[in-house]
Coordinates of C-alpha atoms in Angstrom, one line a residue:
M1 CA -5.9 -19.0 74.7
K2 CA -7.8 -16.3 76.8
K3 CA -9.0 -13.2 74.8
L4 CA -11.5 -10.8 75.1
I5 CA -13.4 -12.0 71.8
N6 CA -16.4 -13.5 70.7
N7 CA -16.1 -15.4 67.5
P8 CA -12.5 -15.6 66.4
R9 CA -13.6 -14.9 62.8
A10 CA -15.3 -11.6 63.6
V11 CA -12.6 -10.0 65.7
V12 CA -11.8 -7.5 63.2
A13 CA -15.2 -6.6 62.1
E14 CA -16.4 -6.1 65.8
S15 CA -13.2 -4.2 66.8
V16 CA -13.6 -2.0 63.9
E17 CA -17.1 -1.2 64.8
G18 CA -16.1 -0.5 68.5
F19 CA -13.4 1.9 67.2
G20 CA -15.9 3.9 65.0
R21 CA -18.3 4.2 68.1
A22 CA -15.7 5.3 70.2
H23 CA -14.3 7.9 68.0
A24 CA -17.4 9.0 66.0
D25 CA -15.9 12.6 66.2
L26 CA -13.0 11.7 64.1
V27 CA -13.9 8.8 61.8
T28 CA -16.4 7.3 59.8
V29 CA -16.5 3.3 59.3
H30 CA -17.5 1.9 56.1
P31 CA -18.5 -1.7 56.6
D32 CA -18.8 -3.3 53.3
P33 CA -16.0 -3.1 51.9
L34 CA -14.4 -2.4 55.1
F35 CA -12.3 1.0 55.6
I36 CA -12.2 3.9 58.0
S37 CA -12.1 7.4 56.7
R38 CA -11.6 10.8 58.3
K39 CA -14.9 12.3 59.4
D40 CA -14.6 15.3 57.1
A41 CA -13.2 13.5 54.1
P42 CA -12.9 14.5 51.5
V43 CA -11.1 17.6 52.2
S44 CA -11.4 19.6 49.1
G45 CA -8.2 20.6 47.4
K46 CA -6.1 18.5 50.0
V47 CA -3.9 15.6 49.0
G48 CA -5.5 12.5 50.6
L49 CA -3.6 9.8 52.4
V50 CA -4.3 6.3 52.7
S51 CA -2.6 3.3 54.3
G52 CA -3.4 0.0 55.6
G53 CA -2.5 -3.5 56.4
G54 CA -3.4 -6.5 58.5
S55 CA -5.1 -6.0 61.7
G56 CA -3.4 -6.8 65.0
H57 CA -1.0 -3.8 65.1
E58 CA -3.3 -1.3 66.7
P59 CA -3.2 1.7 66.8
L60 CA -1.7 1.5 63.3
H61 CA -3.4 2.4 61.0
A62 CA -7.0 3.3 62.1
G63 CA -5.7 5.0 65.0
Y64 CA -3.8 7.7 62.6
V65 CA -7.0 8.7 60.8
G66 CA -7.6 12.4 61.4
R67 CA -6.4 15.8 60.9
G68 CA -2.5 15.8 60.4
M69 CA -2.2 12.1 59.5
L70 CA -4.4 9.7 57.5
D71 CA -7.5 10.3 55.5
A72 CA -8.3 6.8 55.4
A73 CA -7.3 3.3 56.9
V74 CA -7.9 0.0 55.2
P75 CA -7.7 -2.9 57.8
G76 CA -7.1 -6.5 56.6
A77 CA -8.0 -9.6 58.4
M78 CA -5.4 -10.5 61.3
F79 CA -1.9 -10.0 59.9
T80 CA -3.3 -10.2 56.4
S81 CA -3.0 -7.5 53.8
P82 CA -6.4 -5.7 52.8
T83 CA -7.7 -6.4 49.3
P84 CA -7.9 -4.0 46.3
D85 CA -11.8 -4.0 46.6
Q86 CA -11.4 -2.3 50.0
I87 CA -8.4 -0.2 49.1
L88 CA -10.0 1.3 45.9
P89 CA -13.2 2.8 47.4
A90 CA -11.0 4.3 50.4
T91 CA -8.8 6.1 47.9
I92 CA -11.9 7.5 46.0
A93 CA -13.6 8.5 49.1
V94 CA -10.6 10.7 50.2
D95 CA -9.9 12.4 46.9
G96 CA -10.5 16.0 47.2
G97 CA -9.1 16.8 43.8
A98 CA -5.5 17.1 44.5
G99 CA -4.7 13.2 44.3
V100 CA -4.0 10.4 46.8
L101 CA -0.8 9.0 48.3
H102 CA -0.7 5.5 49.3
I103 CA 1.6 4.8 52.3
V104 CA 2.6 1.0 52.0
K105 CA 4.4 -1.2 54.1
N106 CA 6.8 -3.6 52.5
Y107 CA 5.1 -6.7 52.6
T108 CA 4.4 -8.8 49.5
G109 CA 0.6 -8.8 49.7
D110 CA 0.2 -5.0 50.7
V111 CA 2.5 -4.1 47.8
L112 CA 0.6 -6.1 45.2
N113 CA -2.8 -5.3 46.3
F114 CA -2.0 -1.2 46.7
E115 CA -0.5 -1.4 43.3
T116 CA -3.7 -3.1 41.9
A117 CA -5.8 -0.8 43.6
A118 CA -3.7 2.5 42.4
E119 CA -4.2 1.2 38.9
L120 CA -8.0 0.9 39.3
A121 CA -8.1 4.3 40.8
D122 CA -6.1 5.8 37.8
E123 CA -8.9 4.4 35.5
E124 CA -11.6 6.2 37.8
G125 CA -9.6 9.4 37.2
V126 CA -7.9 9.5 40.5
T127 CA -4.3 10.5 40.6
V128 CA -2.2 8.1 43.0
R129 CA 1.3 8.1 44.1
S130 CA 2.9 5.5 46.3
V131 CA 5.8 5.4 48.9
L132 CA 7.0 2.3 50.3
V133 CA 8.2 2.1 54.0
N134 CA 11.1 -0.7 54.5
D135 CA 12.7 0.6 57.6
D136 CA 13.5 -2.7 59.3
V137 CA 17.4 -3.1 59.5
A138 CA 16.9 -6.7 60.9
V139 CA 16.8 -8.6 57.4
E140 CA 16.9 -8.1 53.9
D141 CA 14.4 -10.7 52.9
S142 CA 11.7 -12.7 54.8
L143 CA 8.7 -14.9 54.1
Y144 CA 6.6 -11.9 54.0
T145 CA 8.9 -9.4 51.9
A146 CA 11.1 -8.8 49.0
G147 CA 13.6 -6.5 50.8
R148 CA 13.4 -5.1 54.3
R149 CA 10.1 -5.0 56.2
G150 CA 7.8 -1.9 56.9
V151 CA 7.7 -1.6 60.6
G152 CA 7.6 1.3 63.3
G153 CA 8.9 3.9 60.7
T154 CA 5.4 3.8 59.2
V155 CA 4.1 5.9 62.1
F156 CA 6.7 8.6 61.1
V157 CA 5.9 8.5 57.5
E158 CA 2.2 8.8 58.1
R159 CA 2.6 11.8 60.3
L160 CA 5.0 13.8 58.6
A161 CA 3.4 13.2 55.1
G162 CA 0.1 14.0 56.7
A163 CA 1.4 17.1 58.2
A164 CA 2.6 18.2 54.6
A165 CA -0.7 17.5 53.1
E166 CA -2.5 19.6 56.0
R167 CA -0.2 22.3 55.0
G168 CA -1.5 22.5 51.7
D169 CA 1.5 20.8 49.7
D170 CA 0.7 19.3 46.3
L171 CA 0.8 15.7 45.6
E172 CA 4.5 15.7 44.4
A173 CA 5.7 17.6 47.5
V174 CA 3.5 15.4 49.9
T175 CA 5.2 12.3 48.1
A176 CA 8.4 13.8 48.6
V177 CA 8.4 14.4 52.3
A178 CA 7.0 10.9 52.8
Q179 CA 10.0 9.5 50.5
R180 CA 12.7 11.7 52.6
V181 CA 11.2 10.3 55.9
A182 CA 11.1 6.6 54.5
D183 CA 14.8 7.0 53.4
N184 CA 15.9 8.2 57.0
V185 CA 14.2 6.2 59.3
R186 CA 15.3 2.7 60.4
S187 CA 14.0 0.2 63.1
M188 CA 14.5 -3.0 64.7
G189 CA 12.6 -5.0 67.4
V190 CA 13.0 -7.7 69.9
A191 CA 10.5 -10.5 71.2
L192 CA 10.6 -11.9 74.7
A193 CA 7.3 -13.9 74.0
A194 CA 5.2 -14.6 71.1
C195 CA 1.6 -13.5 70.4
T196 CA -1.3 -15.7 69.5
V197 CA -3.4 -14.8 66.4
P198 CA -7.1 -15.3 67.5
H199 CA -8.1 -17.8 64.7
A200 CA -4.9 -19.7 65.2
G201 CA -5.2 -20.2 68.9
V202 CA -1.5 -21.1 69.5
P203 CA 1.4 -18.9 69.8
S204 CA 3.1 -17.7 66.6
F205 CA 6.5 -19.0 67.4
D206 CA 8.2 -20.7 70.4
L207 CA 10.9 -19.1 72.7
A208 CA 12.3 -20.9 75.8
E209 CA 12.2 -19.0 79.0
D210 CA 15.8 -17.9 78.9
E211 CA 15.5 -16.8 75.2
I212 CA 14.9 -13.7 73.1
E213 CA 14.6 -13.1 69.3
I214 CA 16.6 -10.0 68.1
G215 CA 15.3 -8.6 65.0
I216 CA 11.6 -10.0 65.0
G217 CA 9.0 -8.7 62.8
I218 CA 5.7 -7.5 63.7
H219 CA 4.0 -10.9 62.6
G220 CA 6.4 -12.9 64.4
E221 CA 8.8 -13.3 61.6
P222 CA 12.3 -14.5 62.5
G223 CA 14.9 -12.1 63.5
R224 CA 18.4 -11.8 63.2
H225 CA 19.4 -14.2 65.7
R226 CA 18.1 -15.9 68.9
I227 CA 20.2 -15.3 72.1
A228 CA 20.0 -15.8 75.8
M229 CA 17.8 -13.3 77.8
E230 CA 19.8 -10.2 78.8
D231 CA 19.1 -7.1 80.8
A232 CA 17.1 -4.1 79.3
D233 CA 20.4 -2.1 78.7
G234 CA 22.0 -5.0 76.8
I235 CA 19.1 -5.6 74.7
T236 CA 19.0 -1.9 73.7
V237 CA 22.4 -1.9 72.6
H238 CA 21.5 -4.9 70.2
L239 CA 18.6 -3.1 68.8
L240 CA 20.3 0.4 68.5
E241 CA 23.8 -0.5 67.3
P242 CA 22.5 -1.8 63.8
I243 CA 20.2 1.2 63.6
T244 CA 23.0 3.9 64.1
A245 CA 25.3 2.0 61.7
D246 CA 22.7 1.7 58.9
L247 CA 21.7 5.4 59.3
A248 CA 25.5 6.4 59.5
L249 CA 24.6 8.7 62.1
T250 CA 27.4 11.3 63.1
A251 CA 28.0 13.8 65.8
G252 CA 25.6 16.7 65.5
D253 CA 22.8 14.8 63.9
R254 CA 19.2 15.3 65.3
V255 CA 16.9 12.5 65.5
L256 CA 13.3 11.6 66.4
L257 CA 13.3 8.4 68.7
L258 CA 10.5 6.0 69.0
V259 CA 10.6 3.2 71.7
N260 CA 7.6 1.2 70.6
G261 CA 5.8 -1.6 72.7
M262 CA 4.7 -4.7 70.7
G263 CA 1.5 -5.0 72.8
G264 CA 2.5 -6.9 75.8
T265 CA 5.2 -4.7 77.5
P266 CA 4.6 -2.4 80.4
A267 CA 5.3 1.4 80.0
S268 CA 7.6 1.2 82.7
E269 CA 10.0 -1.2 80.8
L270 CA 9.5 0.9 77.6
Y271 CA 11.1 3.9 79.4
I272 CA 14.1 1.9 80.8
V273 CA 14.7 1.2 77.2
F274 CA 14.4 4.9 76.2
R275 CA 16.7 5.8 79.0
K276 CA 19.4 3.7 77.7
A277 CA 18.8 4.6 74.0
V278 CA 19.2 8.4 74.7
E279 CA 22.4 7.6 76.7
L280 CA 23.9 5.8 73.7
L281 CA 22.8 8.3 71.1
E282 CA 24.1 11.2 73.3
A283 CA 27.5 9.5 73.7
Q284 CA 27.6 9.6 69.7
G285 CA 27.1 13.3 69.7
V286 CA 23.5 12.6 68.5
Q287 CA 20.8 14.9 69.8
V288 CA 17.3 13.2 70.5
E289 CA 15.2 16.3 69.6
R290 CA 11.5 14.7 69.6
S291 CA 10.7 11.4 71.1
L292 CA 7.7 8.9 71.5
V293 CA 7.3 6.1 74.1
G294 CA 4.2 3.5 74.0
N295 CA 2.6 1.3 72.0
Y296 CA 2.3 2.7 68.3
I297 CA 2.6 -0.3 66.2
T298 CA 1.9 -3.4 68.0
A299 CA 1.8 -7.3 67.3
L300 CA -1.3 -8.4 69.3
E301 CA 0.0 -9.1 72.8
M302 CA 3.6 -9.8 72.1
Q303 CA 5.9 -9.2 74.7
G304 CA 8.8 -7.0 73.2
A305 CA 9.8 -3.8 71.8
S306 CA 11.3 -1.8 69.0
L307 CA 13.4 1.1 68.3
S308 CA 12.8 3.6 65.5
V309 CA 15.3 6.5 64.8
L310 CA 14.6 9.2 62.1
R311 CA 17.3 11.8 61.1
L312 CA 15.7 15.2 61.3
D313 CA 16.0 18.6 59.7
D314 CA 14.3 21.9 60.5
E315 CA 11.1 21.3 58.3
L316 CA 10.8 17.8 59.7
V317 CA 10.8 19.3 63.0
E318 CA 8.3 21.9 62.1
L319 CA 6.0 19.1 60.4
W320 CA 6.1 17.0 63.6
D321 CA 5.2 19.8 65.8
S322 CA 2.2 20.9 63.7
P323 CA -1.3 20.3 65.1
V324 CA -2.5 16.6 64.9
H325 CA -5.9 15.2 66.0
T326 CA -6.4 11.5 65.6
A327 CA -7.4 8.7 68.0
A328 CA -3.6 7.8 68.9
L329 CA -1.8 11.0 68.3
R330 CA -2.9 14.6 69.4
W331 CA -1.2 17.7 70.1
G332 CA -1.4 21.3 69.1
V333 CA -5.2 21.1 68.7

């Protein structure tokens, strides 16, 4: 294992410290208990947004703290849920008097720990709502979840709910936007090679040189099936067809398309996948109205990619295009 680290047990703390120093104009790092907040938090009268999860998926979630997205992010250990004693102070820190929305990926530890933190926040007088992101069409249940996993669609939920909060929507309205996005986004991924968690020191799963895993999770969880390696167009078909079927997309639908790298895939390859995905959607009469291509929710250095498709409407397009200023997303500012 070759990685640019010091002590494998100190990776998260040192990485977050570096992130905070690199983006000191945007965020404040709170070291004990560990969480990252928006520099100007709490924003008086604005709904606060908190999300988090295991580290190793950067830029999710810390990279999305700032204007138009999250007010706080709570990083756990590598591929491990953050604890309630991290989530609670993050929630309190961003409460500007309008309540707080928790955006939670559907992993058992995340769900339980955010639920506990919400109950404790209520006792502190902070009103909390929660939206669960479960956009992965690859599986219904896995080792980590009861139901579908939360993956790339989380970026859309955080961005669009964050835009609604920045617009001045109240807690119920922000929650409704987040839920609408979660209900209308689907994702699926593929792994060409595994990643290595620093404290483990060995790849998280084995794939032969001529094999790929269709439907892989962002922690290396098994997918739908393992098949022989195909070209980029063939792989894109495998990823997109289950998404469009599950969303029941029809001619005339407008979508936001994310082609996401898992950490070890060159941008040139992601654009080849994007090219084919647009071609397939347009053949169905579906308009790709907005798009993202790049590393937005990763699995350390895993080779592979995921597709996420969100059905759009006029309000969601307006929210998407509104100003955002974070370390990983920035436009209109």
